[in-house]
Coordinates of C-alpha atoms and ligand atoms in Angstrom, one line a residue:
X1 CA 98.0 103.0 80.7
X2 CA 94.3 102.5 81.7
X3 CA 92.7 101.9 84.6
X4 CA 91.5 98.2 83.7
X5 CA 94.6 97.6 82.6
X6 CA 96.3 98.5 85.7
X7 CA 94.2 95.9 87.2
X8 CA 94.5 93.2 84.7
X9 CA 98.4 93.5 84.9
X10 CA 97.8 91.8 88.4
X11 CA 95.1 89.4 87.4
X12 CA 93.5 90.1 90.6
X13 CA 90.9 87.3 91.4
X14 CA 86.8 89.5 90.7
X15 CA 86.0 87.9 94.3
X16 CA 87.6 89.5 97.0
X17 CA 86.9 87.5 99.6
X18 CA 90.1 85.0 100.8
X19 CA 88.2 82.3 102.9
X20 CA 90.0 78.9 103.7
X21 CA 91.9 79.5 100.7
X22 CA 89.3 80.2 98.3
X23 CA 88.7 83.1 96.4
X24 CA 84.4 84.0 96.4
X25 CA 81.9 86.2 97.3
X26 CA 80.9 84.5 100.4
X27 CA 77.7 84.2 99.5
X28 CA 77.2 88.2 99.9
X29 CA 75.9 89.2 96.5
X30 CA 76.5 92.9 97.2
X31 CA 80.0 94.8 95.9
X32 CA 81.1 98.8 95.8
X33 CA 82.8 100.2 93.7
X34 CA 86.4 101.4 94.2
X35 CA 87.0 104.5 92.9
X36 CA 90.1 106.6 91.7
X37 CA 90.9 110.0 94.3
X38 CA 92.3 111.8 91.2
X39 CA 89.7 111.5 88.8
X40 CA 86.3 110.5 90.4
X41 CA 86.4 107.1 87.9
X42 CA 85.6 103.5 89.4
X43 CA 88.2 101.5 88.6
X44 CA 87.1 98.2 90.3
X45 CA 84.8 96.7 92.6
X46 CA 84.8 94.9 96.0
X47 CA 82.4 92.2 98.0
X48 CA 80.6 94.2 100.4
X49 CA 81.6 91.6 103.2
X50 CA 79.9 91.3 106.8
X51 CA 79.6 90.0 110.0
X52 CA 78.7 86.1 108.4
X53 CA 81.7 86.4 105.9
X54 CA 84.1 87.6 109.2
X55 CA 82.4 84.6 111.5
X56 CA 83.4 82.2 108.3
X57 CA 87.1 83.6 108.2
X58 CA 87.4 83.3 111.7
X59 CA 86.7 79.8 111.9
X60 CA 88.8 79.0 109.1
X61 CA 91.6 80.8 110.8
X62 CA 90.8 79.2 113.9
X63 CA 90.6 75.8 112.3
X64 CA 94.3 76.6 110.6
X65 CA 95.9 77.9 113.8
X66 CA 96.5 74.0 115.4
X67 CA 98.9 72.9 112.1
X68 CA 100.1 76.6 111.2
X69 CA 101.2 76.7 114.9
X70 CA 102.7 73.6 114.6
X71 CA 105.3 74.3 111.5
X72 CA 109.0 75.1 112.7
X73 CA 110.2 78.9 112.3
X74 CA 112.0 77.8 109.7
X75 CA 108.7 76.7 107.8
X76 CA 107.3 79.9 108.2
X77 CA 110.5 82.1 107.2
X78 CA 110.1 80.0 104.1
X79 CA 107.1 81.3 103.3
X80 CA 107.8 85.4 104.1
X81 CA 111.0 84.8 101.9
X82 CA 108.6 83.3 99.4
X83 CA 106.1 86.5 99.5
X84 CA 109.1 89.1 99.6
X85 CA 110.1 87.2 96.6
X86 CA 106.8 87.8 94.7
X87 CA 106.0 91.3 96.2
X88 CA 109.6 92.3 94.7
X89 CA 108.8 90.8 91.3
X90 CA 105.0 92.6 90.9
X91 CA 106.6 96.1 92.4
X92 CA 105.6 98.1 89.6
X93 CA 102.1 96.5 89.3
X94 CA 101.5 96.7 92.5
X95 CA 102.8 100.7 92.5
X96 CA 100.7 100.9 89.6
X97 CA 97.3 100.2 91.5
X98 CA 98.4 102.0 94.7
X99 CA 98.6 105.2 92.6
X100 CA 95.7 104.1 91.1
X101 CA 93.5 103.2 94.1
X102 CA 94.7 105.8 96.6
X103 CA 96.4 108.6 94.7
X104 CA 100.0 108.9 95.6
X105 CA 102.5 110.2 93.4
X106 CA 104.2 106.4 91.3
X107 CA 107.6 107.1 93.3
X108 CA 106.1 107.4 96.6
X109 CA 104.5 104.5 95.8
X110 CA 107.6 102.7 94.5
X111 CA 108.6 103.5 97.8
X112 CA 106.1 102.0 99.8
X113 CA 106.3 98.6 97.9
X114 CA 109.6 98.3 99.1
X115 CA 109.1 99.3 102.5
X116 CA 106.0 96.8 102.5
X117 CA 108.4 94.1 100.9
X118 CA 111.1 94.8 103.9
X119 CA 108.5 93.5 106.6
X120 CA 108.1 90.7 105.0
X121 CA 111.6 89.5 104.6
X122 CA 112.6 91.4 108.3
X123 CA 110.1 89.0 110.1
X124 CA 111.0 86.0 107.7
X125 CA 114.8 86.9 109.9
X126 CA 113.2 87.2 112.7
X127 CA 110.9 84.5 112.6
X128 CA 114.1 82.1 113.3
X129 CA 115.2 84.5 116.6
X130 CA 111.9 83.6 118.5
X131 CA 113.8 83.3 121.6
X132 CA 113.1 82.8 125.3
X133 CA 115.0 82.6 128.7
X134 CA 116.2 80.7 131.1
X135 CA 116.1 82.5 134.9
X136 CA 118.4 80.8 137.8
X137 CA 115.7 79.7 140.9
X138 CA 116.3 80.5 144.3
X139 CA 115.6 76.7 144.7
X140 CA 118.1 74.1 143.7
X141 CA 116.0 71.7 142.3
X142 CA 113.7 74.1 140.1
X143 CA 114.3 75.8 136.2
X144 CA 112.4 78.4 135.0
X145 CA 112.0 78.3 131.4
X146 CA 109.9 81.3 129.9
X147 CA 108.8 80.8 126.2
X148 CA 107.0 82.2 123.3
X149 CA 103.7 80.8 121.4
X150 CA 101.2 81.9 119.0
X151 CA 98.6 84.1 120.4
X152 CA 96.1 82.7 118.0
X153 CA 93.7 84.0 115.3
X154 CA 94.7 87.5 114.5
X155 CA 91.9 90.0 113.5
X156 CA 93.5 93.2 112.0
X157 CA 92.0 96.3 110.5
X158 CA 93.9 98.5 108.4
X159 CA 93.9 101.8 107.1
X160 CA 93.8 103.6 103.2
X161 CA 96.5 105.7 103.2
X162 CA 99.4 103.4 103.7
X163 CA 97.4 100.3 101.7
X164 CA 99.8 97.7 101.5
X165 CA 102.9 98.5 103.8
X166 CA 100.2 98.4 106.9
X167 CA 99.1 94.9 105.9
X168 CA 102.6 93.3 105.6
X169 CA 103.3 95.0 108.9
X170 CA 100.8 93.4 111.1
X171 CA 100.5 89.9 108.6
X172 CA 104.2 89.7 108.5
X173 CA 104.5 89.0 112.3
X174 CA 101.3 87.5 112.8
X175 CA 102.6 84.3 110.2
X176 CA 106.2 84.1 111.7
X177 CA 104.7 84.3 115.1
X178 CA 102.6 80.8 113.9
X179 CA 99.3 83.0 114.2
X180 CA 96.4 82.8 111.7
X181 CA 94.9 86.0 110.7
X182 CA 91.4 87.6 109.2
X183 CA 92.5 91.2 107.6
X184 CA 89.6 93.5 106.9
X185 CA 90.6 96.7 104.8
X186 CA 89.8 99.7 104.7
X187 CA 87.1 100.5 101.8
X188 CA 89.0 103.1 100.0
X189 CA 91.9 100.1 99.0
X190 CA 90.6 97.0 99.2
X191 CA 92.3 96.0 96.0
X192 CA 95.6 96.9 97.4
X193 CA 94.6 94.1 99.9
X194 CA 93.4 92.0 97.2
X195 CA 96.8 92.1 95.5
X196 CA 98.7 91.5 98.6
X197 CA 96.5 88.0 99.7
X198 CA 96.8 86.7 96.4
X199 CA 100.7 86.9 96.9
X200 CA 100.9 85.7 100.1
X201 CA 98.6 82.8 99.0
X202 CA 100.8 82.3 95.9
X203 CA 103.7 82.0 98.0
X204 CA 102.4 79.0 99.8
X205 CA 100.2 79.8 102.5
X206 CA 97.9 76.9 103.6
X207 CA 94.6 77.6 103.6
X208 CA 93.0 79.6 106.4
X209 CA 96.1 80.6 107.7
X210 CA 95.5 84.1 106.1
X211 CA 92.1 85.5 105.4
X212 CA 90.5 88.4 103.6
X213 CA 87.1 89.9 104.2
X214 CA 86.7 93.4 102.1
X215 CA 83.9 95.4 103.4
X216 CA 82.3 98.8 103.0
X217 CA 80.9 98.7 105.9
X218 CA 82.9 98.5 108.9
X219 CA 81.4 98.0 111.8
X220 CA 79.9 94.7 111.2
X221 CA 83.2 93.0 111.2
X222 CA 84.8 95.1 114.0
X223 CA 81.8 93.2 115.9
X224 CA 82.3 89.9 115.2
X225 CA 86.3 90.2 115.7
X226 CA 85.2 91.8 119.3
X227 CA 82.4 89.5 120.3
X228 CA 83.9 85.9 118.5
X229 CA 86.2 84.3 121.4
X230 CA 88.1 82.4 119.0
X231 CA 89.9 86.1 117.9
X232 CA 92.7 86.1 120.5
X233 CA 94.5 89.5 119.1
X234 CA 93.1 92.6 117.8
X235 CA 95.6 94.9 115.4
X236 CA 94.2 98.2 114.4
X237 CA 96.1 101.2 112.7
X238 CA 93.4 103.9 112.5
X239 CA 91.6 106.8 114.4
X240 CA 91.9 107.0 117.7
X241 CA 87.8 107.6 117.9
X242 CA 87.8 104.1 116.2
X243 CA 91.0 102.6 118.2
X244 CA 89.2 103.8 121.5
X245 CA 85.9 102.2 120.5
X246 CA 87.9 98.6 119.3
X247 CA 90.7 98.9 122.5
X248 CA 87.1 99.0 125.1
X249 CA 85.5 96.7 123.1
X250 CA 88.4 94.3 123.3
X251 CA 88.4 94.5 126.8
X252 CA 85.2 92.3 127.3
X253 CA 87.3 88.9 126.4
X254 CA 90.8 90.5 127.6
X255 CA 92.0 90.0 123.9
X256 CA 95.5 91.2 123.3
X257 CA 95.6 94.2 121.0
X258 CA 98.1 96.6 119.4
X259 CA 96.5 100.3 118.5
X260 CA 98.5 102.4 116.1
X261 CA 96.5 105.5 116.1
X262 CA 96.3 109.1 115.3
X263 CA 99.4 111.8 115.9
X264 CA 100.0 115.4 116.5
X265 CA 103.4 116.2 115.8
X266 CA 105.3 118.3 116.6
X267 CA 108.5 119.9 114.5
X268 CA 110.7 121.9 116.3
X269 CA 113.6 124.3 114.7
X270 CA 116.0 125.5 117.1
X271 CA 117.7 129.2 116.3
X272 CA 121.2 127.0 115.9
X273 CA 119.6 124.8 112.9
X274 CA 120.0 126.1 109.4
X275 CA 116.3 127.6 108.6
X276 CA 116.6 126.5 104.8
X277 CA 117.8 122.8 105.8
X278 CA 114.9 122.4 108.5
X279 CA 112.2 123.7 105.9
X280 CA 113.0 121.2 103.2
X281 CA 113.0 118.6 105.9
X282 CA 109.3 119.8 106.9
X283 CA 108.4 120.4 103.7
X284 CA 109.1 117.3 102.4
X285 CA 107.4 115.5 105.1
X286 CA 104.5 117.4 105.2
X287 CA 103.1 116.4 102.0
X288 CA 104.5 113.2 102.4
X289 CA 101.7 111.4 101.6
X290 CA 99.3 114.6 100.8
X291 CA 100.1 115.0 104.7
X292 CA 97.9 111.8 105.1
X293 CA 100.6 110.2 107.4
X294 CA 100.1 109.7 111.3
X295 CA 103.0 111.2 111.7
X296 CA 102.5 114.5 109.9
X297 CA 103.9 117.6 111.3
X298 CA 101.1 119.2 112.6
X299 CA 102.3 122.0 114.6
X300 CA 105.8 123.7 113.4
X301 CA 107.3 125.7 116.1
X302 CA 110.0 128.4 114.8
X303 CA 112.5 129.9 116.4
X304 CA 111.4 133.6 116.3
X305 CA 114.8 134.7 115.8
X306 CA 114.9 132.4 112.1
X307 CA 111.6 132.3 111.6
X308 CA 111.3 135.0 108.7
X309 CA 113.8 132.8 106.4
X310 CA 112.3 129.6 107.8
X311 CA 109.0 130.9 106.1
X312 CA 110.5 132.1 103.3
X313 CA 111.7 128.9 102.5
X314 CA 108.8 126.8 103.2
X315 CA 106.9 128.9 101.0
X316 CA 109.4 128.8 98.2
X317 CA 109.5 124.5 98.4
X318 CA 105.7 124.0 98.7
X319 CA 104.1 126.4 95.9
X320 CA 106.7 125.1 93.9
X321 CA 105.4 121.5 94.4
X322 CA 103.2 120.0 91.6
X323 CA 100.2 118.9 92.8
X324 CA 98.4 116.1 90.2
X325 CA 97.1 112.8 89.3
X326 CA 100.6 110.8 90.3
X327 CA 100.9 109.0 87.0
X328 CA 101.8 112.9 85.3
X329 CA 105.7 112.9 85.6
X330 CA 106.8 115.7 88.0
X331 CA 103.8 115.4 90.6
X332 CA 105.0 115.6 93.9
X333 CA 101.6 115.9 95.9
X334 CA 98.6 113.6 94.9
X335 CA 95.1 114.1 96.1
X336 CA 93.2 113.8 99.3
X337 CA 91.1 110.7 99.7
X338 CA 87.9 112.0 99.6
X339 CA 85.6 115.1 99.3
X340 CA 85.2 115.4 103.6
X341 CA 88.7 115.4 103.8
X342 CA 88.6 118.2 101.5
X343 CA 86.1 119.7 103.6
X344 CA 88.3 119.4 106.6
X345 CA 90.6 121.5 105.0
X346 CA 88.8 123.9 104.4
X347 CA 87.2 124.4 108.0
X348 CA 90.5 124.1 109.9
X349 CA 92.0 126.8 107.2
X350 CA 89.1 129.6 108.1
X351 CA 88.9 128.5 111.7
X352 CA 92.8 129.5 111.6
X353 CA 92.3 132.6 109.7
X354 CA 88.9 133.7 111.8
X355 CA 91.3 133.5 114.7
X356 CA 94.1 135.7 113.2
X357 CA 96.5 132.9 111.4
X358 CA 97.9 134.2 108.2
X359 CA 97.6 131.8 104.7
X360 CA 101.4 132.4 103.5
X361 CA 100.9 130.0 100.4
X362 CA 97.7 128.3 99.0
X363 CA 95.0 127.8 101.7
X364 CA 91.6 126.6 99.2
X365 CA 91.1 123.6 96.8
X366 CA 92.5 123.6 93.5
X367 CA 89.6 123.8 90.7
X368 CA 90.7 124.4 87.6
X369 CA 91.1 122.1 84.3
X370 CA 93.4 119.4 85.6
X371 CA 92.4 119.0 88.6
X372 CA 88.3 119.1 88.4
X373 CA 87.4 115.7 88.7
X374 CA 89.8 115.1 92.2
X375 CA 89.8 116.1 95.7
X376 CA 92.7 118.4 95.1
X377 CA 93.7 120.8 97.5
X378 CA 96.8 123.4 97.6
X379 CA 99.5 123.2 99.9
X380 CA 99.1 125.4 102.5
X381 CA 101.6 126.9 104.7
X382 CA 99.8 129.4 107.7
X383 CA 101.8 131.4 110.1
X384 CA 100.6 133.3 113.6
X385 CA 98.9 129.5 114.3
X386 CA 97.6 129.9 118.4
X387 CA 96.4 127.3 120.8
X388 CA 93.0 128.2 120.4
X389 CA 92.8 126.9 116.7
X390 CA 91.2 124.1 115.6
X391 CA 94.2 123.1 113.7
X392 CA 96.6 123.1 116.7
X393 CA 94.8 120.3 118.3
X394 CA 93.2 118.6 115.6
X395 CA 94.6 116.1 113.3
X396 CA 94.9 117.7 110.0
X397 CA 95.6 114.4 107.8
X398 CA 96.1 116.8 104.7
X399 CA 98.5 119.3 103.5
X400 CA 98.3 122.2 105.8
X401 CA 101.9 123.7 107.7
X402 CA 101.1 125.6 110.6
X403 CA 104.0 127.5 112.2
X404 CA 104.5 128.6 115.7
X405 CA 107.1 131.0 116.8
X406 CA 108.6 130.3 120.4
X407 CA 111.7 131.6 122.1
X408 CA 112.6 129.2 124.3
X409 CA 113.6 125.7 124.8
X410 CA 111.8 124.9 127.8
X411 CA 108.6 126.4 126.9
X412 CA 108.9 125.1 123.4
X413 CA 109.0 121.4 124.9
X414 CA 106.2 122.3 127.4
X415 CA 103.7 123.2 124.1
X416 CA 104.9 120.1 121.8
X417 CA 104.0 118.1 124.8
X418 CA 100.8 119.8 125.2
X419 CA 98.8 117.5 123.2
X420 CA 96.5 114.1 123.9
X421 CA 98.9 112.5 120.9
X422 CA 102.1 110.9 121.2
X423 CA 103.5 109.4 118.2
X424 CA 106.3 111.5 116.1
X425 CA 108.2 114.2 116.9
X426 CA 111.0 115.9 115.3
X427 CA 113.3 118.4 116.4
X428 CA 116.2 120.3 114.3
X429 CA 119.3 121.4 116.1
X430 CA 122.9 121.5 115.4
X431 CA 123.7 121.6 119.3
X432 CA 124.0 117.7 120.4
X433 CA 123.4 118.5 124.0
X434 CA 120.3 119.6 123.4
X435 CA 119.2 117.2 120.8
X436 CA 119.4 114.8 123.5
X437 CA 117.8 116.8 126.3
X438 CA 115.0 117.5 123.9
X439 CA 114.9 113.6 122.9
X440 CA 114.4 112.9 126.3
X441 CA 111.6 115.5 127.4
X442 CA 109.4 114.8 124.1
X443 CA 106.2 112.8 125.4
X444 CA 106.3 110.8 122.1
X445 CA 107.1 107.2 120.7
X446 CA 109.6 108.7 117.9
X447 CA 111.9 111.6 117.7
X448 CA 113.8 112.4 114.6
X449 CA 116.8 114.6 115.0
X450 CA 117.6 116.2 112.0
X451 CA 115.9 113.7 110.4
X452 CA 112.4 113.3 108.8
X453 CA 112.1 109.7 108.1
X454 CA 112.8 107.4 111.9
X455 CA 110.8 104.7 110.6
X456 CA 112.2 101.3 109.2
X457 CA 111.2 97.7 109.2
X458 CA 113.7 97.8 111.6
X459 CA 112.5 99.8 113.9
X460 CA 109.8 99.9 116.7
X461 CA 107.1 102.0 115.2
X462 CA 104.5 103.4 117.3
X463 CA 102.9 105.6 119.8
X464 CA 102.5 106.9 123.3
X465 CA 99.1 108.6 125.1
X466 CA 96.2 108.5 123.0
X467 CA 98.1 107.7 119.8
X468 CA 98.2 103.7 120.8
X469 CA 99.3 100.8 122.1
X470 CA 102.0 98.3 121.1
X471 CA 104.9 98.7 118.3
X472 CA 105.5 97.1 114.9
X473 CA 108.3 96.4 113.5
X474 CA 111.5 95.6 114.5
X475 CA 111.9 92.6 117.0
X476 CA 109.2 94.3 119.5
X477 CA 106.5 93.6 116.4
X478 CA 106.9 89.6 116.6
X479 CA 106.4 90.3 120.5
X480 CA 102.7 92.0 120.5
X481 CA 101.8 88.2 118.4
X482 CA 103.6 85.8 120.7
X483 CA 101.8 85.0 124.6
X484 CA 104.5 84.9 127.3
X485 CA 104.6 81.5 129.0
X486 CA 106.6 80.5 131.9
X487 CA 107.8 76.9 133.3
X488 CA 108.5 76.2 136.4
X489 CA 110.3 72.4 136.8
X490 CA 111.6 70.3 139.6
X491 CA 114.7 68.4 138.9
Ligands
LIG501 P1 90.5 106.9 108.8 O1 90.0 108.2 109.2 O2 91.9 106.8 108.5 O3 89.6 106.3 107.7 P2 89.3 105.0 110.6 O4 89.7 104.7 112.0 O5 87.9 105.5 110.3 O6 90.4 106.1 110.1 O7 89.6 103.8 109.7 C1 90.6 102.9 109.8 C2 90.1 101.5 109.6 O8 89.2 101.2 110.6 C3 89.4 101.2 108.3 O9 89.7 99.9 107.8 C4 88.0 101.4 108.7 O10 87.1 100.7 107.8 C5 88.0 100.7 110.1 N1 86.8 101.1 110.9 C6 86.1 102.2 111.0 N2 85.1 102.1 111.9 C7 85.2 100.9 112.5 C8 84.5 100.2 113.5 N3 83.5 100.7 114.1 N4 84.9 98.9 113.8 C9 85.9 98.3 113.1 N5 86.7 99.0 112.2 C10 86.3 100.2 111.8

């Protein structure tokens, strides 16, 4: 299947600006072109959007927000059922153009769809359980009520490497919550975006209430959703350079914001797990994604005592993982996003090795034949990784394993701790006392036990420290879209 064809299958409207329900350019005759990680080709193009084209969405959205606001939960529910309904029915296209557009193998991208698709029919639920509370008063003759409502308009900003799962996420609470929202992609998937609007607009949302400004330029936008008063909330999932920068500027008007940031996780393997068990585990979720995840393993502390067979292992399941264009059958790890992140890889590799790390498997980009014309690069597994490494405080957002050898538990929990980051941990054990005492000392917001994959619809996703504010998901996501109000009432 081509790449225009790919595209067609969706019929995705050329314009890809959504402003008070119409599809245009916004009067910005500039596009860029989208292109394909794993073979260099554009496959598409997107308007070049910019602060006018965010200023226009915004007062759509704020122009929506009185009615939207206005419609019952049930109303609303109606209309995430609808789009869960639609997103369901496309899967495969819309699989189709994530592999396309960002480069992830078809199944993990079968995969996504359907965890994108759960938000929207887990807020549609919990649209209806919008609850408040009643509090007794010391006085007879008052009631406190505390309610719920609508922050407002919603400006959110979201990232490439998750391209439709972190829109539902942040638009799927934002429209059960009665919010209006402006969504700005990132530039590397806008038509993952593209694809996801012209669902939720299909489903039945009135005009306004959702709005979509592609851009290539980011900064513009992140402006006008900072400096336009009308923008109550601000939802980012990004860098934490760039969530620092949007979190400060936010501060200016007090706007609400949620910041799912960066990560530096850690993966623990106690000398009770089974080495071979844990290393599938961290294999598997270190090149989850090309190990462009937030919550990537980036430091792999070994029990010294296993850590020969934990090694062993690792090496055995990542050289034997195909790396490729994820349309080839059998392709387990897809490219990196772009050349720098290439380039990444390569400095935190001979920073490692300058400092005395050894490269076990792979450790350079992959060259040859099939894999010229993308930003390929071989899964890397290092050992004798120190504090002093780049790598062991950076984010790696790629497919390099560094292992740590420790000897004990408290020290071990002093270094996973020892980072700015605060998002995912994971610790392998088969003792259940001190699963739960390390559960509890982990500085992060997520700990998987034996488990590489603590994230659901269901659940609060999200960080401590410097790796954000806020969760999504679960019944804390409708929460960080809803302003707390209390009434006070003499009988
Ligand atoms: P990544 O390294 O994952 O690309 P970024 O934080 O740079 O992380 O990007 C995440 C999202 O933030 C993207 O949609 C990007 O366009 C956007 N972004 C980057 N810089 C800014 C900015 N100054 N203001 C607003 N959004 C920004």
């Amino acid at each position: 299947m081509t790449s225009t064809s790919i595209v067609r299958d969706l019929s995705l409207p050329g314009d890809t600006i959504l402003i008070n329900g119409e599809w245009s350019d916004a009067g910005v005759g500039e596009r860029f072109d989208v292109g394909d990680p794993s073979t260099g080709e554009v496959i598409g193009q997107a308007v070049a959007g910019g602060g006018q084209a965010a200023k226009a969405a915004i007062a759509a959205a704020a122009s929506a927000f009185p009615q939207w606001s206005a419609t019952t939960a049930y109303e609303r529910s109606d209309l995430l059922y609808r789009a869960h309904a639609l997103m369901i029915e496309r899967s495969e296209s819309l699989a189709r153009l994530m592999t396309l557009e960002q480069g992830k193998p078809i199944r993990a991208s079968r995969t996504e769809v359907k965890y994108a698709a759960d938000f929207l029919i887990w807020f549609a639920e919990e649209a209806k359980r919008m609850y408040g509370r009643t509090i007794p008063s010391a006085r007879a003759d008052q009631r406190f009520v505390v309610m719920h409502q609508p922050v407002g308009v919603v400006g959110a900003i979201t990232p490439w490497n998750y391209p439709i799962s972190m829109i539902t996420r942040k638009v799927g609470p934002a429209l059960a919550a009665g919010c209006t929202v402006v969504l700005k992609p990132a530039a590397q998937t806008p038509l993952c975006a593209v694809a996801v609007f012209d669902i939720l607009q299909q489903a039945g949302a009135p005009a306004g209430v959702i709005n979509l400004v592609t851009a290539n330029q980011a900064g513009p936008i992140g402006d006008e959703f900072l400096a336009n008063p009308d923008v109550r909330k601000l939802t980012f999932t990004g860098s934490t350079r760039v969530g620092k920068l949007l979190a400060r500027g936010a501060a200016d008007q007090m706007k609400r914001v949620s910041m799912e940031l960066g990560g530096h996780a850690p993966f623990i393997v106690f000398d009770d797990a089974t080495p071979e068990h844990a290393a599938r585990g961290a294999a598997m979720v270190k090149l989850l994604n090309t190990g462009q995840a937030c919550i990537s393993p980036n430091r792999i502390y070994v029990h010294a005592s296993i850590k020969d067979r934990f090694v062993e292992a690792m090496k055995n399941r990542i050289s034997g993982m195909k790396v490729g264009n994820g349309f080839i059958d059998g392709v387990a790890v897809g490219p990196l996003i772009d050349e720098a992140a290439r380039e990444r890889m390569e400095q935190q590799v001979s920073d490692a090795v300058d400092k005395g790390a050894k490269v076990v498997t792979g450790g350079s980009r992959l060259v040859d034949d099939e894999h010229a014309n993308g930003y390929f690069f071989a899964p890397t597994v290092l050992t004798d990784v120190t504090a002093d490494m780049d790598i062991y405080r950076q984010e790696t957002f790629g497919p390099l394993a560094p292992i740590v050898e420790f000897e004990d538990e408290v020290d071990v929990i002093r270094m996973a701790n020892d980072t700015t980051y605060g998002l995912a941990s994971y610790v392998y054990t088969n003792n259940l006392s001190r699963a739960w005492r390390v559960a509890e000392a982990l500085k992060f917001g997520m700990v998987g036990i034996n488990d590489i994959n603590p994230t659901s619809a269901a659940a609060p996703f999200g960080g401590v420290k410097e790796s954000g504010l806020g969760r999504e998901g679960a019944s804390e996501g409708l929460l960080e879209y809803l302003d707390l109000k209390l009434v006070g009432l003499s009988v």
